Short mmCIF file of N, CA and C and ligand atoms in Angstrom, two decimals:
data_model
loop_
_atom_site.label_atom_id
_atom_site.label_comp_id
_atom_site.label_asym_id
_atom_site.label_seq_id
_atom_site.Cartn_x
_atom_site.Cartn_y
_atom_site.Cartn_z
N MET A 1 4.87 32.23 -32.64
CA MET A 1 5.59 31.25 -31.72
C MET A 1 4.99 31.34 -30.31
N ASN A 2 4.73 30.20 -29.76
CA ASN A 2 4.28 30.24 -28.35
C ASN A 2 5.43 30.41 -27.45
N LYS A 3 5.08 30.76 -26.21
CA LYS A 3 6.15 31.07 -25.13
C LYS A 3 7.15 29.86 -24.88
N ARG A 4 6.47 28.69 -24.77
CA ARG A 4 7.30 27.50 -24.45
C ARG A 4 8.29 27.23 -25.60
N LEU A 5 7.85 27.34 -26.78
CA LEU A 5 8.81 27.15 -27.92
C LEU A 5 9.91 28.12 -27.91
N MET A 6 9.49 29.34 -27.65
CA MET A 6 10.59 30.48 -27.55
C MET A 6 11.58 30.13 -26.48
N LEU A 7 11.12 29.76 -25.36
CA LEU A 7 12.06 29.38 -24.27
C LEU A 7 12.93 28.28 -24.54
N PHE A 8 12.34 27.23 -25.23
CA PHE A 8 13.11 26.12 -25.66
C PHE A 8 14.24 26.46 -26.63
N CYS A 9 13.88 27.42 -27.60
CA CYS A 9 14.88 27.82 -28.57
C CYS A 9 16.00 28.66 -27.81
N LEU A 10 15.62 29.46 -26.83
CA LEU A 10 16.54 30.25 -26.16
C LEU A 10 17.65 29.30 -25.46
N VAL A 11 17.08 28.29 -24.68
CA VAL A 11 17.92 27.38 -23.97
C VAL A 11 18.87 26.68 -24.94
N LEU A 12 18.30 26.25 -26.07
CA LEU A 12 19.08 25.58 -27.11
C LEU A 12 20.27 26.39 -27.61
N LEU A 13 19.97 27.71 -27.81
CA LEU A 13 20.94 28.70 -28.26
C LEU A 13 22.02 28.85 -27.27
N ILE A 14 21.68 28.98 -25.95
CA ILE A 14 22.65 29.22 -24.82
C ILE A 14 23.56 27.93 -24.84
N LEU A 15 22.98 26.72 -24.83
CA LEU A 15 23.63 25.56 -24.70
C LEU A 15 24.63 25.33 -25.81
N SER A 16 24.18 25.59 -27.05
CA SER A 16 25.08 25.39 -28.20
C SER A 16 26.27 26.40 -28.25
N SER A 17 26.01 27.64 -27.79
CA SER A 17 27.11 28.57 -27.76
C SER A 17 28.06 28.24 -26.63
N ALA A 18 27.65 27.66 -25.53
CA ALA A 18 28.46 27.21 -24.48
C ALA A 18 29.40 26.08 -24.96
N ILE A 19 28.83 25.21 -25.76
CA ILE A 19 29.64 24.09 -26.32
C ILE A 19 30.73 24.58 -27.18
N VAL A 20 30.38 25.49 -28.09
CA VAL A 20 31.28 26.14 -29.04
C VAL A 20 32.37 26.84 -28.24
N PHE A 21 31.97 27.55 -27.22
CA PHE A 21 32.94 28.28 -26.39
C PHE A 21 33.88 27.34 -25.71
N ALA A 22 33.36 26.33 -25.08
CA ALA A 22 34.19 25.41 -24.32
C ALA A 22 35.15 24.68 -25.30
N HIS A 23 34.70 24.43 -26.46
CA HIS A 23 35.55 23.75 -27.54
C HIS A 23 36.70 24.66 -27.91
N SER A 24 36.43 25.96 -28.10
CA SER A 24 37.43 26.88 -28.59
C SER A 24 38.56 27.08 -27.63
N LYS A 25 38.28 26.82 -26.32
CA LYS A 25 39.30 26.98 -25.30
C LYS A 25 40.14 25.75 -25.21
N GLY A 26 39.75 24.72 -25.91
CA GLY A 26 40.57 23.47 -25.95
C GLY A 26 40.29 22.60 -24.69
N LYS A 27 40.94 21.46 -24.58
CA LYS A 27 40.70 20.60 -23.42
C LYS A 27 41.26 21.19 -22.14
N GLU A 28 40.74 20.79 -21.05
CA GLU A 28 41.23 21.29 -19.74
C GLU A 28 42.55 20.79 -19.39
N GLU A 29 42.83 19.56 -19.79
CA GLU A 29 44.05 18.95 -19.52
C GLU A 29 44.55 18.22 -20.78
N ILE A 30 45.82 18.26 -21.09
CA ILE A 30 46.34 17.65 -22.27
C ILE A 30 47.61 16.82 -22.03
N ILE A 31 47.60 15.59 -22.53
CA ILE A 31 48.77 14.81 -22.36
C ILE A 31 49.68 15.06 -23.48
N LEU A 32 50.95 15.51 -23.25
CA LEU A 32 51.89 15.81 -24.26
C LEU A 32 52.92 14.74 -24.29
N GLN A 33 53.48 14.37 -25.44
CA GLN A 33 54.49 13.36 -25.67
C GLN A 33 55.77 13.88 -25.14
N GLY A 34 56.45 13.18 -24.25
CA GLY A 34 57.72 13.63 -23.68
C GLY A 34 58.85 12.69 -24.00
N GLY A 35 58.75 11.85 -25.05
CA GLY A 35 59.83 10.95 -25.48
C GLY A 35 60.26 10.05 -24.38
N LYS A 36 61.55 9.83 -24.23
CA LYS A 36 62.15 8.90 -23.25
C LYS A 36 61.80 9.27 -21.83
N MET A 37 61.67 10.54 -21.62
CA MET A 37 61.44 11.08 -20.21
C MET A 37 60.07 10.78 -19.72
N GLY A 38 59.18 10.35 -20.60
CA GLY A 38 57.75 10.07 -20.13
C GLY A 38 56.92 11.35 -20.49
N ASN A 39 55.55 11.05 -20.65
CA ASN A 39 54.70 12.10 -20.97
C ASN A 39 54.41 13.04 -19.94
N ILE A 40 53.85 14.24 -20.39
CA ILE A 40 53.50 15.38 -19.56
C ILE A 40 52.00 15.61 -19.40
N THR A 41 51.51 15.71 -18.20
CA THR A 41 50.09 16.03 -18.01
C THR A 41 50.05 17.56 -17.91
N PHE A 42 49.59 18.26 -18.99
CA PHE A 42 49.72 19.69 -19.01
C PHE A 42 48.34 20.30 -18.61
N PRO A 43 48.26 21.05 -17.59
CA PRO A 43 46.99 21.72 -17.21
C PRO A 43 46.75 22.96 -18.06
N HIS A 44 46.02 22.74 -19.10
CA HIS A 44 45.83 23.74 -20.15
C HIS A 44 45.00 24.89 -19.64
N HIS A 45 43.81 24.70 -19.12
CA HIS A 45 42.90 25.81 -18.62
C HIS A 45 43.52 26.57 -17.42
N MET A 46 44.25 25.85 -16.59
CA MET A 46 44.92 26.53 -15.52
C MET A 46 45.92 27.65 -16.07
N HIS A 47 46.57 27.30 -17.24
CA HIS A 47 47.45 28.25 -17.79
C HIS A 47 46.77 29.42 -18.49
N HIS A 48 45.52 29.19 -18.85
CA HIS A 48 44.77 30.36 -19.49
C HIS A 48 44.50 31.40 -18.32
N GLY A 49 44.59 30.96 -17.03
CA GLY A 49 44.50 31.87 -16.02
C GLY A 49 45.74 32.64 -15.67
N VAL A 50 46.85 31.95 -15.94
CA VAL A 50 48.13 32.52 -15.52
C VAL A 50 48.85 33.26 -16.78
N VAL A 51 48.57 32.80 -17.90
CA VAL A 51 49.06 33.47 -19.12
C VAL A 51 47.92 34.14 -19.86
N ASN A 52 47.88 35.42 -19.88
CA ASN A 52 46.68 36.06 -20.52
C ASN A 52 46.62 36.17 -21.94
N ASP A 53 47.67 35.66 -22.63
CA ASP A 53 47.66 35.71 -24.16
C ASP A 53 47.91 34.31 -24.73
N CYS A 54 46.88 33.81 -25.33
CA CYS A 54 46.97 32.50 -25.92
C CYS A 54 48.22 32.34 -26.85
N MET A 55 48.62 33.44 -27.43
CA MET A 55 49.74 33.40 -28.44
C MET A 55 51.08 33.15 -27.86
N VAL A 56 51.23 33.34 -26.54
CA VAL A 56 52.48 32.96 -25.87
C VAL A 56 52.85 31.53 -26.27
N CYS A 57 51.95 30.66 -26.29
CA CYS A 57 52.17 29.31 -26.71
C CYS A 57 51.73 28.99 -28.16
N HIS A 58 50.62 29.54 -28.56
CA HIS A 58 50.01 29.19 -29.93
C HIS A 58 50.65 29.86 -31.06
N LYS A 59 51.65 30.71 -30.84
CA LYS A 59 52.38 31.32 -31.96
C LYS A 59 53.18 30.26 -32.65
N ASP A 60 53.64 29.24 -31.93
CA ASP A 60 54.44 28.14 -32.45
C ASP A 60 53.73 26.95 -32.92
N PHE A 61 52.55 26.68 -32.45
CA PHE A 61 51.67 25.59 -32.92
C PHE A 61 50.27 25.91 -32.82
N SER A 62 49.43 25.35 -33.75
CA SER A 62 48.08 25.88 -33.87
C SER A 62 47.14 25.22 -32.79
N ARG A 63 45.88 25.85 -32.72
CA ARG A 63 45.02 25.27 -31.73
C ARG A 63 44.16 24.13 -32.21
N GLU A 64 44.96 23.06 -32.52
CA GLU A 64 44.39 21.86 -33.02
C GLU A 64 44.94 20.72 -32.13
N PRO A 65 44.24 19.66 -31.87
CA PRO A 65 44.75 18.52 -31.08
C PRO A 65 45.96 17.94 -31.85
N GLY A 66 47.04 17.71 -31.16
CA GLY A 66 48.14 17.06 -31.77
C GLY A 66 49.05 17.99 -32.55
N SER A 67 48.76 19.29 -32.57
CA SER A 67 49.53 20.22 -33.44
C SER A 67 50.99 20.31 -33.00
N LEU A 68 51.30 20.25 -31.66
CA LEU A 68 52.68 20.32 -31.29
C LEU A 68 53.47 19.21 -31.78
N GLN A 69 53.02 18.05 -31.57
CA GLN A 69 53.81 16.82 -31.97
C GLN A 69 53.95 16.85 -33.44
N ALA A 70 52.83 17.22 -34.21
CA ALA A 70 52.87 17.23 -35.65
C ALA A 70 53.86 18.21 -36.18
N ALA A 71 54.07 19.34 -35.55
CA ALA A 71 55.02 20.28 -35.98
C ALA A 71 56.45 19.77 -35.67
N LYS A 72 56.56 19.00 -34.52
CA LYS A 72 57.95 18.36 -34.29
C LYS A 72 58.22 17.28 -35.36
N ASP A 73 57.18 16.47 -35.70
CA ASP A 73 57.34 15.41 -36.73
C ASP A 73 57.79 15.97 -38.02
N LYS A 74 57.27 17.13 -38.39
CA LYS A 74 57.55 17.81 -39.67
C LYS A 74 58.85 18.47 -39.70
N GLY A 75 59.52 18.63 -38.38
CA GLY A 75 60.75 19.36 -38.33
C GLY A 75 60.58 20.94 -38.24
N VAL A 76 59.31 21.34 -38.15
CA VAL A 76 59.06 22.77 -37.96
C VAL A 76 59.50 23.31 -36.68
N LEU A 77 59.32 22.39 -35.61
CA LEU A 77 59.82 22.65 -34.21
C LEU A 77 60.87 21.63 -33.97
N LYS A 78 61.92 22.01 -33.27
CA LYS A 78 62.88 21.02 -32.86
C LYS A 78 62.44 20.43 -31.63
N LYS A 79 63.09 19.21 -31.36
CA LYS A 79 62.85 18.53 -30.08
C LYS A 79 63.15 19.42 -28.90
N LYS A 80 62.33 19.39 -27.92
CA LYS A 80 62.51 20.25 -26.69
C LYS A 80 62.48 21.78 -26.88
N GLN A 81 62.17 22.15 -28.16
CA GLN A 81 62.08 23.65 -28.41
C GLN A 81 61.08 24.37 -27.57
N ILE A 82 59.81 23.79 -27.55
CA ILE A 82 58.77 24.39 -26.74
C ILE A 82 59.07 24.21 -25.30
N MET A 83 59.53 23.03 -24.97
CA MET A 83 59.88 22.72 -23.53
C MET A 83 60.83 23.92 -23.01
N ASN A 84 61.96 24.05 -23.71
CA ASN A 84 62.89 25.07 -23.22
C ASN A 84 62.55 26.50 -23.53
N GLY A 85 62.05 26.69 -24.73
CA GLY A 85 61.88 28.17 -25.14
C GLY A 85 60.55 28.80 -24.62
N THR A 86 59.57 27.88 -24.25
CA THR A 86 58.26 28.40 -23.78
C THR A 86 57.90 28.01 -22.32
N CYS A 87 57.87 26.65 -22.05
CA CYS A 87 57.48 26.18 -20.75
C CYS A 87 58.50 26.58 -19.76
N LEU A 88 59.70 26.02 -19.84
CA LEU A 88 60.78 26.24 -18.85
C LEU A 88 61.14 27.62 -18.74
N LYS A 89 61.14 28.32 -19.84
CA LYS A 89 61.58 29.73 -19.90
C LYS A 89 60.65 30.54 -18.86
N CYS A 90 59.40 30.28 -19.15
CA CYS A 90 58.43 31.12 -18.25
C CYS A 90 58.53 30.72 -16.75
N HIS A 91 58.60 29.41 -16.56
CA HIS A 91 58.71 28.91 -15.13
C HIS A 91 59.90 29.42 -14.47
N LYS A 92 61.07 29.46 -15.20
CA LYS A 92 62.33 29.95 -14.53
C LYS A 92 62.23 31.43 -14.33
N ASP A 93 61.77 32.17 -15.40
CA ASP A 93 61.65 33.69 -15.25
C ASP A 93 60.75 34.06 -14.04
N ARG A 94 59.63 33.36 -13.90
CA ARG A 94 58.79 33.70 -12.75
C ARG A 94 59.33 33.36 -11.41
N LYS A 95 60.11 32.25 -11.40
CA LYS A 95 60.77 31.86 -10.19
C LYS A 95 61.79 32.94 -9.76
N LYS A 96 62.55 33.41 -10.75
CA LYS A 96 63.53 34.48 -10.51
C LYS A 96 62.90 35.75 -10.02
N ALA A 97 61.64 35.99 -10.60
CA ALA A 97 60.95 37.20 -10.17
C ALA A 97 60.29 37.10 -8.86
N GLY A 98 60.42 35.95 -8.31
CA GLY A 98 59.68 35.72 -7.00
C GLY A 98 58.24 35.59 -7.06
N GLU A 99 57.75 35.17 -8.28
CA GLU A 99 56.22 35.05 -8.47
C GLU A 99 55.94 33.52 -8.43
N LYS A 100 54.66 33.15 -8.51
CA LYS A 100 54.25 31.78 -8.54
C LYS A 100 54.77 31.17 -9.87
N TYR A 101 55.31 30.02 -9.81
CA TYR A 101 55.91 29.36 -11.04
C TYR A 101 55.62 27.90 -11.02
N GLY A 102 55.74 27.32 -12.24
CA GLY A 102 55.54 25.92 -12.49
C GLY A 102 56.79 25.08 -12.23
N PRO A 103 56.78 23.77 -12.46
CA PRO A 103 57.92 22.92 -12.33
C PRO A 103 59.09 23.34 -13.09
N VAL A 104 60.26 23.24 -12.57
CA VAL A 104 61.50 23.46 -13.28
C VAL A 104 62.46 22.24 -13.28
N SER A 105 62.03 21.22 -12.59
CA SER A 105 62.79 19.92 -12.63
C SER A 105 62.07 18.99 -13.54
N CYS A 106 62.91 18.09 -14.11
CA CYS A 106 62.38 17.11 -15.18
C CYS A 106 61.19 16.42 -14.70
N SER A 107 61.28 15.85 -13.43
CA SER A 107 60.18 15.04 -12.88
C SER A 107 58.97 15.80 -12.50
N GLY A 108 59.11 17.10 -12.51
CA GLY A 108 57.89 17.94 -12.20
C GLY A 108 56.89 17.95 -13.31
N CYS A 109 57.40 17.79 -14.52
CA CYS A 109 56.60 17.79 -15.73
C CYS A 109 56.41 16.38 -16.27
N HIS A 110 57.49 15.68 -16.43
CA HIS A 110 57.49 14.32 -17.07
C HIS A 110 57.02 13.26 -16.01
N THR A 111 55.80 13.16 -15.71
CA THR A 111 55.32 12.32 -14.66
C THR A 111 54.65 11.06 -15.12
N LYS A 112 54.49 10.93 -16.45
CA LYS A 112 53.69 9.76 -16.96
C LYS A 112 54.60 8.67 -17.58
C1 HEC B 1 51.03 27.63 -21.76
C2 HEC B 1 50.80 27.33 -23.12
C3 HEC B 1 49.45 27.43 -23.64
C4 HEC B 1 48.62 28.55 -23.61
C5 HEC B 1 48.85 29.88 -22.91
C6 HEC B 1 47.39 28.22 -24.36
N1 HEC B 1 47.51 26.98 -24.90
FE1 HEC B 1 46.02 25.99 -25.97
N2 HEC B 1 47.35 24.38 -26.21
C7 HEC B 1 48.56 24.24 -25.60
C8 HEC B 1 49.07 23.01 -25.86
C9 HEC B 1 50.45 22.46 -25.35
C10 HEC B 1 48.16 22.30 -26.71
C11 HEC B 1 48.25 20.86 -27.21
C12 HEC B 1 48.71 20.77 -28.63
C13 HEC B 1 48.74 19.39 -29.10
O1 HEC B 1 47.88 18.62 -28.82
O2 HEC B 1 49.78 19.08 -29.66
C14 HEC B 1 47.00 23.19 -26.86
C15 HEC B 1 45.81 22.93 -27.59
C16 HEC B 1 44.78 23.82 -27.80
C17 HEC B 1 43.63 23.51 -28.51
C18 HEC B 1 43.40 22.24 -29.38
C19 HEC B 1 42.41 21.38 -28.74
C20 HEC B 1 42.88 20.64 -27.57
O3 HEC B 1 42.48 20.87 -26.52
O4 HEC B 1 43.76 19.75 -27.83
C21 HEC B 1 42.86 24.70 -28.48
C22 HEC B 1 41.48 24.86 -29.16
C23 HEC B 1 43.46 25.67 -27.63
N3 HEC B 1 44.71 25.07 -27.26
C24 HEC B 1 43.05 26.92 -27.32
C25 HEC B 1 43.65 27.75 -26.56
C26 HEC B 1 43.13 29.18 -26.24
C27 HEC B 1 41.78 29.73 -26.75
C28 HEC B 1 44.07 29.77 -25.40
C29 HEC B 1 44.02 31.14 -24.83
C30 HEC B 1 42.83 31.42 -24.01
C31 HEC B 1 45.18 28.78 -25.25
N4 HEC B 1 44.91 27.65 -25.91
C32 HEC B 1 46.34 29.05 -24.55
C33 HEC B 1 49.21 25.28 -24.82
C34 HEC B 1 48.73 26.43 -24.53
C1 HEC B 2 57.90 22.70 -17.62
C2 HEC B 2 57.69 21.31 -18.02
C3 HEC B 2 58.98 20.61 -18.38
C4 HEC B 2 60.11 20.30 -17.62
C5 HEC B 2 60.42 20.88 -16.30
C6 HEC B 2 60.92 19.45 -18.49
N1 HEC B 2 60.30 19.11 -19.66
FE1 HEC B 2 60.91 17.89 -21.05
N2 HEC B 2 59.35 18.36 -22.29
C7 HEC B 2 58.36 19.12 -21.90
C8 HEC B 2 57.44 19.28 -23.06
C9 HEC B 2 56.09 20.10 -23.02
C10 HEC B 2 57.98 18.49 -24.05
C11 HEC B 2 57.37 18.22 -25.48
C12 HEC B 2 57.56 19.49 -26.33
C13 HEC B 2 58.96 19.69 -26.86
O1 HEC B 2 59.66 18.77 -27.26
O2 HEC B 2 59.46 20.86 -26.84
C14 HEC B 2 59.10 17.93 -23.58
C15 HEC B 2 59.95 16.94 -24.23
C16 HEC B 2 61.09 16.31 -23.76
C17 HEC B 2 61.82 15.26 -24.48
C18 HEC B 2 61.39 14.61 -25.74
C19 HEC B 2 61.99 15.28 -26.88
C20 HEC B 2 61.66 14.48 -28.15
O3 HEC B 2 60.92 14.89 -29.02
O4 HEC B 2 62.29 13.35 -28.24
C21 HEC B 2 62.80 14.89 -23.62
C22 HEC B 2 63.85 13.77 -23.84
C23 HEC B 2 62.78 15.71 -22.38
N3 HEC B 2 61.63 16.64 -22.52
C24 HEC B 2 63.66 15.73 -21.39
C25 HEC B 2 63.59 16.59 -20.25
C26 HEC B 2 64.58 16.63 -19.22
C27 HEC B 2 65.85 15.82 -19.22
C28 HEC B 2 64.23 17.58 -18.29
C29 HEC B 2 64.93 18.11 -17.03
C30 HEC B 2 66.22 18.64 -17.30
C31 HEC B 2 62.94 18.06 -18.72
N4 HEC B 2 62.60 17.48 -19.93
C32 HEC B 2 62.22 19.03 -18.13
C33 HEC B 2 58.14 19.66 -20.71
C34 HEC B 2 59.11 19.78 -19.67
C1 HEC B 3 54.05 32.47 -19.44
C2 HEC B 3 54.19 31.58 -18.34
C3 HEC B 3 53.97 30.07 -18.43
C4 HEC B 3 54.16 29.26 -19.56
C5 HEC B 3 54.53 29.68 -20.95
C6 HEC B 3 53.95 27.88 -19.17
N1 HEC B 3 53.70 27.91 -17.76
FE1 HEC B 3 53.36 26.18 -16.66
N2 HEC B 3 52.96 27.28 -15.06
C7 HEC B 3 53.08 28.73 -15.00
C8 HEC B 3 52.75 29.15 -13.70
C9 HEC B 3 52.79 30.62 -13.13
C10 HEC B 3 52.40 27.98 -12.90
C11 HEC B 3 52.02 27.85 -11.46
C12 HEC B 3 50.62 28.30 -11.23
C13 HEC B 3 50.11 28.22 -9.80
O1 HEC B 3 50.77 27.45 -9.03
O2 HEC B 3 49.16 28.78 -9.46
C14 HEC B 3 52.57 26.82 -13.81
C15 HEC B 3 52.40 25.54 -13.41
C16 HEC B 3 52.59 24.50 -14.21
C17 HEC B 3 52.49 23.06 -13.88
C18 HEC B 3 52.14 22.60 -12.44
C19 HEC B 3 50.58 22.41 -12.27
C20 HEC B 3 50.27 21.96 -10.93
O3 HEC B 3 49.22 21.39 -10.72
O4 HEC B 3 51.10 22.13 -10.02
C21 HEC B 3 52.76 22.25 -14.93
C22 HEC B 3 52.88 20.74 -15.03
C23 HEC B 3 53.06 23.16 -16.08
N3 HEC B 3 53.02 24.51 -15.64
C24 HEC B 3 53.46 22.79 -17.28
C25 HEC B 3 53.79 23.62 -18.32
C26 HEC B 3 54.08 23.17 -19.70
C27 HEC B 3 54.21 21.81 -20.20
C28 HEC B 3 54.25 24.38 -20.38
C29 HEC B 3 54.54 24.50 -21.88
C30 HEC B 3 53.69 23.74 -22.90
C31 HEC B 3 53.92 25.51 -19.55
N4 HEC B 3 53.68 24.99 -18.34
C32 HEC B 3 54.05 26.80 -19.94
C33 HEC B 3 53.42 29.56 -16.06
C34 HEC B 3 53.69 29.18 -17.33
#
């Protein structure tokens, strides 16, 4: 193999693994269905930085687009179960602890 071909293959390898890696982290921002209150723009990657364990959220729904709503539609998750048990719980706990926290009022999340 000549040098240029080798370099080309190397670049291709790096690019494809970057794409696979980016994909496995999911979308940067996800619009979640919020029923009558309006949808939620959820900053997914920002949370990867503040929550060091993916399973804090993904123990309840898989890492597939639409998995949260699908679990609710099937009745595996109750309405507002994730909102109260995961999202709001953490935001309130962190507020109480005097740490950085996310929205705790309805309109802080349901903005769409
Ligand atoms: C604070 C909660 C939370 C944390 C922590 C979290 N996720 Fe997610 N993730 C979500 C939500 C909400 C969805 C959207 C599910 C849906 O579309 O119904 C999602 C969706 C995904 C998807 C599906 C593709 C997409 O973007 O819609 C992938 C892949 C994913 N997450 C990977 C990860 C990985 C890897 C980590 C850990 C580094 C992680 N997530 C941590 C909440 C979280
Ligand atoms: C930290 C963000 C956050 C805050 C604050 C928040 N919500 Fe939500 N809400 C969500 C998420 C995420 C969902 C979708 C997941 C679920 O149903 O658990 C949701 C879903 C809902 C739904 C739809 C349930 C359904 O399936 O029909 C309603 C209604 C709702 N919220 C009302 C409220 C009200 C009222 C408040 C204020 C008291 C509030 N939310 C505060 C994130 C939030
Ligand atoms: C384990 C803790 C934890 C969980 C779980 C969590 N959050 Fe957060 N969230 C945070 C923290 C901490 C911040 C503030 C980060 C900062 O300001 O640097 C935040 C910020 C936010 C913000 C504000 C972003 C901004 O630009 O100001 C939104 C919206 C939000 N969270 C929605 C959600 C939703 C919806 C869920 C559930 C699917 C969720 N969060 C689950 C810790 C959490």
